[in-house]
Amino acid sequence: MQQPRTHCIRCGKCCKSSSPSLQKEDYDLIEKGFIRIDQLFTIRKGELVRDNIEGRIRRLGYEMVKIKEKENGACIFYDAQESACTIYRDRPIQCRALKCWDTREYMRIYKKEKLTRKDIIKDKDLLLLIEEHERRCSHLQLETLVSNIPNRGEEAVNGILDMLRFDFHIRSFLSKRLGIPKEYMPFYFGRPLMDIITVYGLRVIKEDNNTFLLTST
């Protein structure tokens, strides 16, 4: 009979499947430079996400800051060749708590208060831009407009296109006019709406003259 596991065997399964979200206790990792802004992205309130804990797609009821992931879904800090974390000594608290053979401590940590953009960003003008983005590009508003396409047609489509344009241009403005690296944008404004819209069976075509077309996938 196989004995229950009681220690890490460095299989990497936890690091290959996803990246951790950050808790309030992880703020020092950012302040001290162990984790940089360009290594983070934000999942905004109302966004559809796959919950690995519950094993289902759900709408997030709060904001979550996560470490970026590779194309295969693995945490960017996971070194597959070495089967090791490249920031092991300074890893987030969720990673410290996770034991795949006993998840009780991890669940206790996971349920605690999350780190948000407002905890990290000190620039008041930038926070105002983020608030305006949230007001004009909320996920709840996007879902409402998509659901109204059958009944309100062009009006709903134009509303979606307005959101897509604002989301695109605010990122471009910060990058080109203010010199903020484009790698910071997923943290400041979350994932681009042009990517997220595919969840609703829609696709965006951006033409050379910066006009946007909305089609079904």
mmCIF file with all atom_site columns, C-alpha atoms in Angstrom:
data_model
loop_
_atom_site.group_PDB
_atom_site.id
_atom_site.type_symbol
_atom_site.label_atom_id
_atom_site.label_alt_id
_atom_site.label_comp_id
_atom_site.label_asym_id
_atom_site.label_entity_id
_atom_site.label_seq_id
_atom_site.pdbx_PDB_ins_code
_atom_site.Cartn_x
_atom_site.Cartn_y
_atom_site.Cartn_z
_atom_site.occupancy
_atom_site.B_iso_or_equiv
_atom_site.pdbx_formal_charge
_atom_site.auth_seq_id
_atom_site.auth_comp_id
_atom_site.auth_asym_id
_atom_site.auth_atom_id
_atom_site.pdbx_PDB_model_num
ATOM 1   C CA . MET A 1 1   ? 0.000   0.000  0.000   1.00 0.00 ? 1   MET A CA 1
ATOM 2   C CA . GLN A 1 2   ? 1.397   3.388  -1.008  1.00 0.00 ? 2   GLN A CA 1
ATOM 3   C CA . GLN A 1 3   ? 2.183   5.625  1.933   1.00 0.00 ? 3   GLN A CA 1
ATOM 4   C CA . PRO A 1 4   ? 0.735   9.186  1.998   1.00 0.00 ? 4   PRO A CA 1
ATOM 5   C CA . ARG A 1 5   ? 3.243   11.803 0.923   1.00 0.00 ? 5   ARG A CA 1
ATOM 6   C CA . THR A 1 6   ? 4.636   13.985 3.710   1.00 0.00 ? 6   THR A CA 1
ATOM 7   C CA . HIS A 1 7   ? 7.201   16.116 1.875   1.00 0.00 ? 7   HIS A CA 1
ATOM 8   C CA . CYS A 1 8   ? 7.816   17.909 -1.430  1.00 0.00 ? 8   CYS A CA 1
ATOM 9   C CA . ILE A 1 9   ? 9.309   15.720 -4.191  1.00 0.00 ? 9   ILE A CA 1
ATOM 10  C CA . ARG A 1 10  ? 9.835   18.704 -6.525  1.00 0.00 ? 10  ARG A CA 1
ATOM 11  C CA . CYS A 1 11  ? 7.507   17.393 -9.206  1.00 0.00 ? 11  CYS A CA 1
ATOM 12  C CA . GLY A 1 12  ? 6.650   21.000 -10.087 1.00 0.00 ? 12  GLY A CA 1
ATOM 13  C CA . LYS A 1 13  ? 2.948   20.327 -10.536 1.00 0.00 ? 13  LYS A CA 1
ATOM 14  C CA . CYS A 1 14  ? 1.869   23.309 -8.442  1.00 0.00 ? 14  CYS A CA 1
ATOM 15  C CA . CYS A 1 15  ? 4.200   25.683 -10.332 1.00 0.00 ? 15  CYS A CA 1
ATOM 16  C CA . LYS A 1 16  ? 3.354   24.282 -13.779 1.00 0.00 ? 16  LYS A CA 1
ATOM 17  C CA . SER A 1 17  ? -0.413  24.618 -13.437 1.00 0.00 ? 17  SER A CA 1
ATOM 18  C CA . SER A 1 18  ? -0.656  28.273 -12.421 1.00 0.00 ? 18  SER A CA 1
ATOM 19  C CA . SER A 1 19  ? 0.984   31.203 -10.652 1.00 0.00 ? 19  SER A CA 1
ATOM 20  C CA . PRO A 1 20  ? 0.163   32.494 -7.163  1.00 0.00 ? 20  PRO A CA 1
ATOM 21  C CA . SER A 1 21  ? -1.980  35.506 -6.422  1.00 0.00 ? 21  SER A CA 1
ATOM 22  C CA . LEU A 1 22  ? -0.529  37.943 -3.910  1.00 0.00 ? 22  LEU A CA 1
ATOM 23  C CA . GLN A 1 23  ? -1.771  38.481 -0.374  1.00 0.00 ? 23  GLN A CA 1
ATOM 24  C CA . LYS A 1 24  ? -1.364  41.630 1.741   1.00 0.00 ? 24  LYS A CA 1
ATOM 25  C CA . GLU A 1 25  ? 1.665   40.014 3.404   1.00 0.00 ? 25  GLU A CA 1
ATOM 26  C CA . ASP A 1 26  ? 3.488   39.930 0.047   1.00 0.00 ? 26  ASP A CA 1
ATOM 27  C CA . TYR A 1 27  ? 3.784   43.713 -0.233  1.00 0.00 ? 27  TYR A CA 1
ATOM 28  C CA . ASP A 1 28  ? 7.389   43.695 1.040   1.00 0.00 ? 28  ASP A CA 1
ATOM 29  C CA . LEU A 1 29  ? 8.414   41.427 -1.858  1.00 0.00 ? 29  LEU A CA 1
ATOM 30  C CA . ILE A 1 30  ? 7.443   44.212 -4.260  1.00 0.00 ? 30  ILE A CA 1
ATOM 31  C CA . GLU A 1 31  ? 8.740   47.085 -2.151  1.00 0.00 ? 31  GLU A CA 1
ATOM 32  C CA . LYS A 1 32  ? 12.154  45.423 -1.829  1.00 0.00 ? 32  LYS A CA 1
ATOM 33  C CA . GLY A 1 33  ? 12.301  44.567 -5.539  1.00 0.00 ? 33  GLY A CA 1
ATOM 34  C CA . PHE A 1 34  ? 12.146  40.774 -5.322  1.00 0.00 ? 34  PHE A CA 1
ATOM 35  C CA . ILE A 1 35  ? 9.054   40.893 -7.566  1.00 0.00 ? 35  ILE A CA 1
ATOM 36  C CA . ARG A 1 36  ? 8.760   43.684 -10.151 1.00 0.00 ? 36  ARG A CA 1
ATOM 37  C CA . ILE A 1 37  ? 5.664   45.385 -11.568 1.00 0.00 ? 37  ILE A CA 1
ATOM 38  C CA . ASP A 1 38  ? 6.393   44.011 -15.051 1.00 0.00 ? 38  ASP A CA 1
ATOM 39  C CA . GLN A 1 39  ? 6.204   40.490 -13.562 1.00 0.00 ? 39  GLN A CA 1
ATOM 40  C CA . LEU A 1 40  ? 2.614   40.984 -12.385 1.00 0.00 ? 40  LEU A CA 1
ATOM 41  C CA . PHE A 1 41  ? -0.837  41.195 -13.932 1.00 0.00 ? 41  PHE A CA 1
ATOM 42  C CA . THR A 1 42  ? -4.215  42.108 -12.496 1.00 0.00 ? 42  THR A CA 1
ATOM 43  C CA . ILE A 1 43  ? -7.402  40.117 -12.727 1.00 0.00 ? 43  ILE A CA 1
ATOM 44  C CA . ARG A 1 44  ? -10.087 42.762 -12.329 1.00 0.00 ? 44  ARG A CA 1
ATOM 45  C CA . LYS A 1 45  ? -13.290 42.464 -10.344 1.00 0.00 ? 45  LYS A CA 1
ATOM 46  C CA . GLY A 1 46  ? -16.030 40.842 -12.403 1.00 0.00 ? 46  GLY A CA 1
ATOM 47  C CA . GLU A 1 47  ? -13.671 39.032 -14.776 1.00 0.00 ? 47  GLU A CA 1
ATOM 48  C CA . LEU A 1 48  ? -14.398 35.435 -15.738 1.00 0.00 ? 48  LEU A CA 1
ATOM 49  C CA . VAL A 1 49  ? -11.647 33.164 -14.405 1.00 0.00 ? 49  VAL A CA 1
ATOM 50  C CA . ARG A 1 50  ? -10.956 29.494 -14.044 1.00 0.00 ? 50  ARG A CA 1
ATOM 51  C CA . ASP A 1 51  ? -10.912 28.719 -10.330 1.00 0.00 ? 51  ASP A CA 1
ATOM 52  C CA . ASN A 1 52  ? -8.334  25.943 -9.880  1.00 0.00 ? 52  ASN A CA 1
ATOM 53  C CA . ILE A 1 53  ? -9.511  25.363 -6.330  1.00 0.00 ? 53  ILE A CA 1
ATOM 54  C CA . GLU A 1 54  ? -13.195 24.937 -7.175  1.00 0.00 ? 54  GLU A CA 1
ATOM 55  C CA . GLY A 1 55  ? -12.448 23.479 -10.622 1.00 0.00 ? 55  GLY A CA 1
ATOM 56  C CA . ARG A 1 56  ? -14.898 25.713 -12.490 1.00 0.00 ? 56  ARG A CA 1
ATOM 57  C CA . ILE A 1 57  ? -15.250 28.996 -14.349 1.00 0.00 ? 57  ILE A CA 1
ATOM 58  C CA . ARG A 1 58  ? -16.570 31.776 -12.137 1.00 0.00 ? 58  ARG A CA 1
ATOM 59  C CA . ARG A 1 59  ? -16.865 35.541 -12.037 1.00 0.00 ? 59  ARG A CA 1
ATOM 60  C CA . LEU A 1 60  ? -14.317 37.051 -9.663  1.00 0.00 ? 60  LEU A CA 1
ATOM 61  C CA . GLY A 1 61  ? -15.927 39.124 -6.939  1.00 0.00 ? 61  GLY A CA 1
ATOM 62  C CA . TYR A 1 62  ? -12.780 41.027 -6.034  1.00 0.00 ? 62  TYR A CA 1
ATOM 63  C CA . GLU A 1 63  ? -9.520  42.262 -7.530  1.00 0.00 ? 63  GLU A CA 1
ATOM 64  C CA . MET A 1 64  ? -6.540  39.909 -7.667  1.00 0.00 ? 64  MET A CA 1
ATOM 65  C CA . VAL A 1 65  ? -2.893  40.619 -8.473  1.00 0.00 ? 65  VAL A CA 1
ATOM 66  C CA . LYS A 1 66  ? -1.044  37.594 -9.827  1.00 0.00 ? 66  LYS A CA 1
ATOM 67  C CA . ILE A 1 67  ? 2.453   36.728 -10.953 1.00 0.00 ? 67  ILE A CA 1
ATOM 68  C CA . LYS A 1 68  ? 2.572   36.417 -14.736 1.00 0.00 ? 68  LYS A CA 1
ATOM 69  C CA . GLU A 1 69  ? 2.481   33.013 -16.400 1.00 0.00 ? 69  GLU A CA 1
ATOM 70  C CA . LYS A 1 70  ? 4.297   31.487 -19.337 1.00 0.00 ? 70  LYS A CA 1
ATOM 71  C CA . GLU A 1 71  ? 2.408   30.478 -22.485 1.00 0.00 ? 71  GLU A CA 1
ATOM 72  C CA . ASN A 1 72  ? 2.016   26.953 -21.073 1.00 0.00 ? 72  ASN A CA 1
ATOM 73  C CA . GLY A 1 73  ? 0.415   28.316 -17.894 1.00 0.00 ? 73  GLY A CA 1
ATOM 74  C CA . ALA A 1 74  ? 3.429   27.802 -15.630 1.00 0.00 ? 74  ALA A CA 1
ATOM 75  C CA . CYS A 1 75  ? 4.582   30.499 -13.214 1.00 0.00 ? 75  CYS A CA 1
ATOM 76  C CA . ILE A 1 76  ? 7.284   32.676 -14.805 1.00 0.00 ? 76  ILE A CA 1
ATOM 77  C CA . PHE A 1 77  ? 9.566   31.981 -11.856 1.00 0.00 ? 77  PHE A CA 1
ATOM 78  C CA . TYR A 1 78  ? 9.498   28.213 -12.375 1.00 0.00 ? 78  TYR A CA 1
ATOM 79  C CA . ASP A 1 79  ? 12.686  26.762 -13.877 1.00 0.00 ? 79  ASP A CA 1
ATOM 80  C CA . ALA A 1 80  ? 11.624  23.520 -15.573 1.00 0.00 ? 80  ALA A CA 1
ATOM 81  C CA . GLN A 1 81  ? 15.190  22.307 -16.155 1.00 0.00 ? 81  GLN A CA 1
ATOM 82  C CA . GLU A 1 82  ? 16.067  22.598 -12.492 1.00 0.00 ? 82  GLU A CA 1
ATOM 83  C CA . SER A 1 83  ? 12.550  21.785 -11.222 1.00 0.00 ? 83  SER A CA 1
ATOM 84  C CA . ALA A 1 84  ? 12.937  24.783 -8.939  1.00 0.00 ? 84  ALA A CA 1
ATOM 85  C CA . CYS A 1 85  ? 11.620  28.253 -8.136  1.00 0.00 ? 85  CYS A CA 1
ATOM 86  C CA . THR A 1 86  ? 14.037  31.005 -9.118  1.00 0.00 ? 86  THR A CA 1
ATOM 87  C CA . ILE A 1 87  ? 12.888  33.236 -6.227  1.00 0.00 ? 87  ILE A CA 1
ATOM 88  C CA . TYR A 1 88  ? 12.481  30.430 -3.692  1.00 0.00 ? 88  TYR A CA 1
ATOM 89  C CA . ARG A 1 89  ? 13.895  32.369 -0.724  1.00 0.00 ? 89  ARG A CA 1
ATOM 90  C CA . ASP A 1 90  ? 11.614  35.313 -1.492  1.00 0.00 ? 90  ASP A CA 1
ATOM 91  C CA . ARG A 1 91  ? 8.536   33.535 -2.837  1.00 0.00 ? 91  ARG A CA 1
ATOM 92  C CA . PRO A 1 92  ? 4.940   34.667 -2.083  1.00 0.00 ? 92  PRO A CA 1
ATOM 93  C CA . ILE A 1 93  ? 3.163   33.490 1.033   1.00 0.00 ? 93  ILE A CA 1
ATOM 94  C CA . GLN A 1 94  ? 0.793   31.215 -0.917  1.00 0.00 ? 94  GLN A CA 1
ATOM 95  C CA . CYS A 1 95  ? 3.795   29.301 -2.256  1.00 0.00 ? 95  CYS A CA 1
ATOM 96  C CA . ARG A 1 96  ? 5.248   28.998 1.238   1.00 0.00 ? 96  ARG A CA 1
ATOM 97  C CA . ALA A 1 97  ? 1.971   27.625 2.566   1.00 0.00 ? 97  ALA A CA 1
ATOM 98  C CA . LEU A 1 98  ? 1.238   25.167 -0.247  1.00 0.00 ? 98  LEU A CA 1
ATOM 99  C CA . LYS A 1 99  ? 1.729   21.488 0.508   1.00 0.00 ? 99  LYS A CA 1
ATOM 100 C CA . CYS A 1 100 ? -0.034  19.374 -2.083  1.00 0.00 ? 100 CYS A CA 1
ATOM 101 C CA . TRP A 1 101 ? -0.478  16.547 0.419   1.00 0.00 ? 101 TRP A CA 1
ATOM 102 C CA . ASP A 1 102 ? -2.128  18.860 2.982   1.00 0.00 ? 102 ASP A CA 1
ATOM 103 C CA . THR A 1 103 ? -3.795  22.033 1.682   1.00 0.00 ? 103 THR A CA 1
ATOM 104 C CA . ARG A 1 104 ? -5.257  23.294 4.971   1.00 0.00 ? 104 ARG A CA 1
ATOM 105 C CA . GLU A 1 105 ? -2.618  25.984 5.578   1.00 0.00 ? 105 GLU A CA 1
ATOM 106 C CA . TYR A 1 106 ? -2.797  27.081 1.930   1.00 0.00 ? 106 TYR A CA 1
ATOM 107 C CA . MET A 1 107 ? -6.576  27.489 2.121   1.00 0.00 ? 107 MET A CA 1
ATOM 108 C CA . ARG A 1 108 ? -6.251  29.512 5.324   1.00 0.00 ? 108 ARG A CA 1
ATOM 109 C CA . ILE A 1 109 ? -3.814  31.898 3.595   1.00 0.00 ? 109 ILE A CA 1
ATOM 110 C CA . TYR A 1 110 ? -5.809  32.003 0.332   1.00 0.00 ? 110 TYR A CA 1
ATOM 111 C CA . LYS A 1 111 ? -8.929  33.229 2.134   1.00 0.00 ? 111 LYS A CA 1
ATOM 112 C CA . LYS A 1 112 ? -7.116  36.180 3.695   1.00 0.00 ? 112 LYS A CA 1
ATOM 113 C CA . GLU A 1 113 ? -7.137  39.694 2.203   1.00 0.00 ? 113 GLU A CA 1
ATOM 114 C CA . LYS A 1 114 ? -5.589  40.062 -1.255  1.00 0.00 ? 114 LYS A CA 1
ATOM 115 C CA . LEU A 1 115 ? -3.046  42.633 -2.359  1.00 0.00 ? 115 LEU A CA 1
ATOM 116 C CA . THR A 1 116 ? -4.541  45.181 -4.785  1.00 0.00 ? 116 THR A CA 1
ATOM 117 C CA . ARG A 1 117 ? -3.224  47.835 -7.149  1.00 0.00 ? 117 ARG A CA 1
ATOM 118 C CA . LYS A 1 118 ? -4.111  50.568 -4.643  1.00 0.00 ? 118 LYS A CA 1
ATOM 119 C CA . ASP A 1 119 ? -1.833  48.910 -2.092  1.00 0.00 ? 119 ASP A CA 1
ATOM 120 C CA . ILE A 1 120 ? 1.097   49.065 -4.506  1.00 0.00 ? 120 ILE A CA 1
ATOM 121 C CA . ILE A 1 121 ? 0.676   52.243 -6.596  1.00 0.00 ? 121 ILE A CA 1
ATOM 122 C CA . LYS A 1 122 ? 1.564   55.522 -4.878  1.00 0.00 ? 122 LYS A CA 1
ATOM 123 C CA . ASP A 1 123 ? 1.060   57.861 -7.865  1.00 0.00 ? 123 ASP A CA 1
ATOM 124 C CA . LYS A 1 124 ? -2.340  59.557 -7.333  1.00 0.00 ? 124 LYS A CA 1
ATOM 125 C CA . ASP A 1 125 ? -2.689  60.592 -10.987 1.00 0.00 ? 125 ASP A CA 1
ATOM 126 C CA . LEU A 1 126 ? -2.126  57.033 -12.120 1.00 0.00 ? 126 LEU A CA 1
ATOM 127 C CA . LEU A 1 127 ? -4.705  55.783 -9.628  1.00 0.00 ? 127 LEU A CA 1
ATOM 128 C CA . LEU A 1 128 ? -7.215  58.282 -11.065 1.00 0.00 ? 128 LEU A CA 1
ATOM 129 C CA . LEU A 1 129 ? -6.577  56.894 -14.564 1.00 0.00 ? 129 LEU A CA 1
ATOM 130 C CA . ILE A 1 130 ? -7.127  53.370 -13.265 1.00 0.00 ? 130 ILE A CA 1
ATOM 131 C CA . GLU A 1 131 ? -10.389 54.437 -11.599 1.00 0.00 ? 131 GLU A CA 1
ATOM 132 C CA . GLU A 1 132 ? -11.569 56.015 -14.866 1.00 0.00 ? 132 GLU A CA 1
ATOM 133 C CA . HIS A 1 133 ? -10.651 52.826 -16.724 1.00 0.00 ? 133 HIS A CA 1
ATOM 134 C CA . GLU A 1 134 ? -12.651 50.784 -14.218 1.00 0.00 ? 134 GLU A CA 1
ATOM 135 C CA . ARG A 1 135 ? -15.622 53.126 -14.638 1.00 0.00 ? 135 ARG A CA 1
ATOM 136 C CA . ARG A 1 136 ? -15.611 52.942 -18.433 1.00 0.00 ? 136 ARG A CA 1
ATOM 137 C CA . CYS A 1 137 ? -14.388 49.379 -18.965 1.00 0.00 ? 137 CYS A CA 1
ATOM 138 C CA . SER A 1 138 ? -15.859 47.281 -16.177 1.00 0.00 ? 138 SER A CA 1
ATOM 139 C CA . HIS A 1 139 ? -16.384 43.592 -16.844 1.00 0.00 ? 139 HIS A CA 1
ATOM 140 C CA . LEU A 1 140 ? -19.966 43.793 -15.614 1.00 0.00 ? 140 LEU A CA 1
ATOM 141 C CA . GLN A 1 141 ? -20.677 46.545 -18.134 1.00 0.00 ? 141 GLN A CA 1
ATOM 142 C CA . LEU A 1 142 ? -19.027 44.507 -20.892 1.00 0.00 ? 142 LEU A CA 1
ATOM 143 C CA . GLU A 1 143 ? -21.124 41.441 -20.101 1.00 0.00 ? 143 GLU A CA 1
ATOM 144 C CA . THR A 1 144 ? -24.301 43.549 -20.045 1.00 0.00 ? 144 THR A CA 1
ATOM 145 C CA . LEU A 1 145 ? -23.551 45.026 -23.469 1.00 0.00 ? 145 LEU A CA 1
ATOM 146 C CA . VAL A 1 146 ? -22.763 41.613 -24.957 1.00 0.00 ? 146 VAL A CA 1
ATOM 147 C CA . SER A 1 147 ? -26.015 40.174 -23.603 1.00 0.00 ? 147 SER A CA 1
ATOM 148 C CA . ASN A 1 148 ? -27.909 43.120 -25.118 1.00 0.00 ? 148 ASN A CA 1
ATOM 149 C CA . ILE A 1 149 ? -26.633 42.586 -28.667 1.00 0.00 ? 149 ILE A CA 1
ATOM 150 C CA . PRO A 1 150 ? -29.642 40.431 -29.732 1.00 0.00 ? 150 PRO A CA 1
ATOM 151 C CA . ASN A 1 151 ? -32.124 43.091 -28.583 1.00 0.00 ? 151 ASN A CA 1
ATOM 152 C CA . ARG A 1 152 ? -30.291 46.404 -28.937 1.00 0.00 ? 152 ARG A CA 1
ATOM 153 C CA . GLY A 1 153 ? -28.066 45.516 -31.890 1.00 0.00 ? 153 GLY A CA 1
ATOM 154 C CA . GLU A 1 154 ? -25.951 48.398 -33.145 1.00 0.00 ? 154 GLU A CA 1
ATOM 155 C CA . GLU A 1 155 ? -26.328 50.400 -29.930 1.00 0.00 ? 155 GLU A CA 1
ATOM 156 C CA . ALA A 1 156 ? -24.840 47.560 -27.870 1.00 0.00 ? 156 ALA A CA 1
ATOM 157 C CA . VAL A 1 157 ? -22.094 46.912 -30.420 1.00 0.00 ? 157 VAL A CA 1
ATOM 158 C CA . ASN A 1 158 ? -21.116 50.593 -30.439 1.00 0.00 ? 158 ASN A CA 1
ATOM 159 C CA . GLY A 1 159 ? -20.970 50.548 -26.642 1.00 0.00 ? 159 GLY A CA 1
ATOM 160 C CA . ILE A 1 160 ? -18.582 47.592 -26.753 1.00 0.00 ? 160 ILE A CA 1
ATOM 161 C CA . LEU A 1 161 ? -16.423 49.290 -29.378 1.00 0.00 ? 161 LEU A CA 1
ATOM 162 C CA . ASP A 1 162 ? -16.217 52.435 -27.235 1.00 0.00 ? 162 ASP A CA 1
ATOM 163 C CA . MET A 1 163 ? -14.933 50.310 -24.346 1.00 0.00 ? 163 MET A CA 1
ATOM 164 C CA . LEU A 1 164 ? -12.414 48.549 -26.569 1.00 0.00 ? 164 LEU A CA 1
ATOM 165 C CA . ARG A 1 165 ? -11.096 51.837 -27.946 1.00 0.00 ? 165 ARG A CA 1
ATOM 166 C CA . PHE A 1 166 ? -10.700 53.406 -24.512 1.00 0.00 ? 166 PHE A CA 1
ATOM 167 C CA . ASP A 1 167 ? -8.983  50.309 -23.132 1.00 0.00 ? 167 ASP A CA 1
ATOM 168 C CA . PHE A 1 168 ? -6.573  50.264 -26.083 1.00 0.00 ? 168 PHE A CA 1
ATOM 169 C CA . HIS A 1 169 ? -5.780  53.988 -26.132 1.00 0.00 ? 169 HIS A CA 1
ATOM 170 C CA . ILE A 1 170 ? -5.200  54.443 -22.405 1.00 0.00 ? 170 ILE A CA 1
ATOM 171 C CA . ARG A 1 171 ? -2.504  51.758 -22.556 1.00 0.00 ? 171 ARG A CA 1
ATOM 172 C CA . SER A 1 172 ? -0.987  53.360 -25.642 1.00 0.00 ? 172 SER A CA 1
ATOM 173 C CA . PHE A 1 173 ? -1.089  56.809 -24.018 1.00 0.00 ? 173 PHE A CA 1
ATOM 174 C CA . LEU A 1 174 ? 0.792   55.722 -20.905 1.00 0.00 ? 174 LEU A CA 1
ATOM 175 C CA . SER A 1 175 ? 3.357   53.850 -22.944 1.00 0.00 ? 175 SER A CA 1
ATOM 176 C CA . LYS A 1 176 ? 4.033   56.360 -25.737 1.00 0.00 ? 176 LYS A CA 1
ATOM 177 C CA . ARG A 1 177 ? 3.322   59.711 -24.085 1.00 0.00 ? 177 ARG A CA 1
ATOM 178 C CA . LEU A 1 178 ? 4.441   59.067 -20.510 1.00 0.00 ? 178 LEU A CA 1
ATOM 179 C CA . GLY A 1 179 ? 7.198   56.536 -21.220 1.00 0.00 ? 179 GLY A CA 1
ATOM 180 C CA . ILE A 1 180 ? 5.781   53.826 -18.967 1.00 0.00 ? 180 ILE A CA 1
ATOM 181 C CA . PRO A 1 181 ? 6.936   50.395 -20.210 1.00 0.00 ? 181 PRO A CA 1
ATOM 182 C CA . LYS A 1 182 ? 4.197   48.470 -21.998 1.00 0.00 ? 182 LYS A CA 1
ATOM 183 C CA . GLU A 1 183 ? 5.089   45.455 -19.831 1.00 0.00 ? 183 GLU A CA 1
ATOM 184 C CA . TYR A 1 184 ? 3.483   47.323 -16.896 1.00 0.00 ? 184 TYR A CA 1
ATOM 185 C CA . MET A 1 185 ? 0.068   47.586 -18.560 1.00 0.00 ? 185 MET A CA 1
ATOM 186 C CA . PRO A 1 186 ? -1.262  44.136 -17.581 1.00 0.00 ? 186 PRO A CA 1
ATOM 187 C CA . PHE A 1 187 ? -0.724  45.150 -13.952 1.00 0.00 ? 187 PHE A CA 1
ATOM 188 C CA . TYR A 1 188 ? -2.174  48.653 -14.261 1.00 0.00 ? 188 TYR A CA 1
ATOM 189 C CA . PHE A 1 189 ? -5.221  47.793 -16.408 1.00 0.00 ? 189 PHE A CA 1
ATOM 190 C CA . GLY A 1 190 ? -5.514  44.010 -16.419 1.00 0.00 ? 190 GLY A CA 1
ATOM 191 C CA . ARG A 1 191 ? -5.678  41.924 -19.551 1.00 0.00 ? 191 ARG A CA 1
ATOM 192 C CA . PRO A 1 192 ? -6.628  43.774 -22.767 1.00 0.00 ? 192 PRO A CA 1
ATOM 193 C CA . LEU A 1 193 ? -10.345 43.690 -23.520 1.00 0.00 ? 193 LEU A CA 1
ATOM 194 C CA . MET A 1 194 ? -9.486  42.742 -27.113 1.00 0.00 ? 194 MET A CA 1
ATOM 195 C CA . ASP A 1 195 ? -8.206  39.429 -25.717 1.00 0.00 ? 195 ASP A CA 1
ATOM 196 C CA . ILE A 1 196 ? -10.950 38.933 -23.142 1.00 0.00 ? 196 ILE A CA 1
ATOM 197 C CA . ILE A 1 197 ? -13.810 39.547 -25.600 1.00 0.00 ? 197 ILE A CA 1
ATOM 198 C CA . THR A 1 198 ? -13.181 36.109 -27.139 1.00 0.00 ? 198 THR A CA 1
ATOM 199 C CA . VAL A 1 199 ? -14.720 34.559 -24.000 1.00 0.00 ? 199 VAL A CA 1
ATOM 200 C CA . TYR A 1 200 ? -18.066 35.868 -25.264 1.00 0.00 ? 200 TYR A CA 1
ATOM 201 C CA . GLY A 1 201 ? -17.629 34.364 -28.735 1.00 0.00 ? 201 GLY A CA 1
ATOM 202 C CA . LEU A 1 202 ? -16.583 37.687 -30.260 1.00 0.00 ? 202 LEU A CA 1
ATOM 203 C CA . ARG A 1 203 ? -13.434 38.820 -32.032 1.00 0.00 ? 203 ARG A CA 1
ATOM 204 C CA . VAL A 1 204 ? -11.953 42.280 -32.551 1.00 0.00 ? 204 VAL A CA 1
ATOM 205 C CA . ILE A 1 205 ? -10.250 43.348 -35.764 1.00 0.00 ? 205 ILE A CA 1
ATOM 206 C CA . LYS A 1 206 ? -8.068  46.438 -35.408 1.00 0.00 ? 206 LYS A CA 1
ATOM 207 C CA . GLU A 1 207 ? -7.413  48.123 -38.737 1.00 0.00 ? 207 GLU A CA 1
ATOM 208 C CA . ASP A 1 208 ? -4.421  50.271 -39.721 1.00 0.00 ? 208 ASP A CA 1
ATOM 209 C CA . ASN A 1 209 ? -6.331  53.517 -39.191 1.00 0.00 ? 209 ASN A CA 1
ATOM 210 C CA . ASN A 1 210 ? -7.004  52.513 -35.551 1.00 0.00 ? 210 ASN A CA 1
ATOM 211 C CA . THR A 1 211 ? -10.658 51.660 -36.178 1.00 0.00 ? 211 THR A CA 1
ATOM 212 C CA . PHE A 1 212 ? -12.129 48.564 -34.565 1.00 0.00 ? 212 PHE A CA 1
ATOM 213 C CA . LEU A 1 213 ? -14.499 45.991 -36.004 1.00 0.00 ? 213 LEU A CA 1
ATOM 214 C CA . LEU A 1 214 ? -16.407 43.453 -33.939 1.00 0.00 ? 214 LEU A CA 1
ATOM 215 C CA . THR A 1 215 ? -17.225 40.038 -35.392 1.00 0.00 ? 215 THR A CA 1
ATOM 216 C CA . SER A 1 216 ? -18.300 36.662 -34.065 1.00 0.00 ? 216 SER A CA 1
ATOM 217 C CA . THR A 1 217 ? -15.670 33.940 -33.757 1.00 0.00 ? 217 THR A CA 1
#
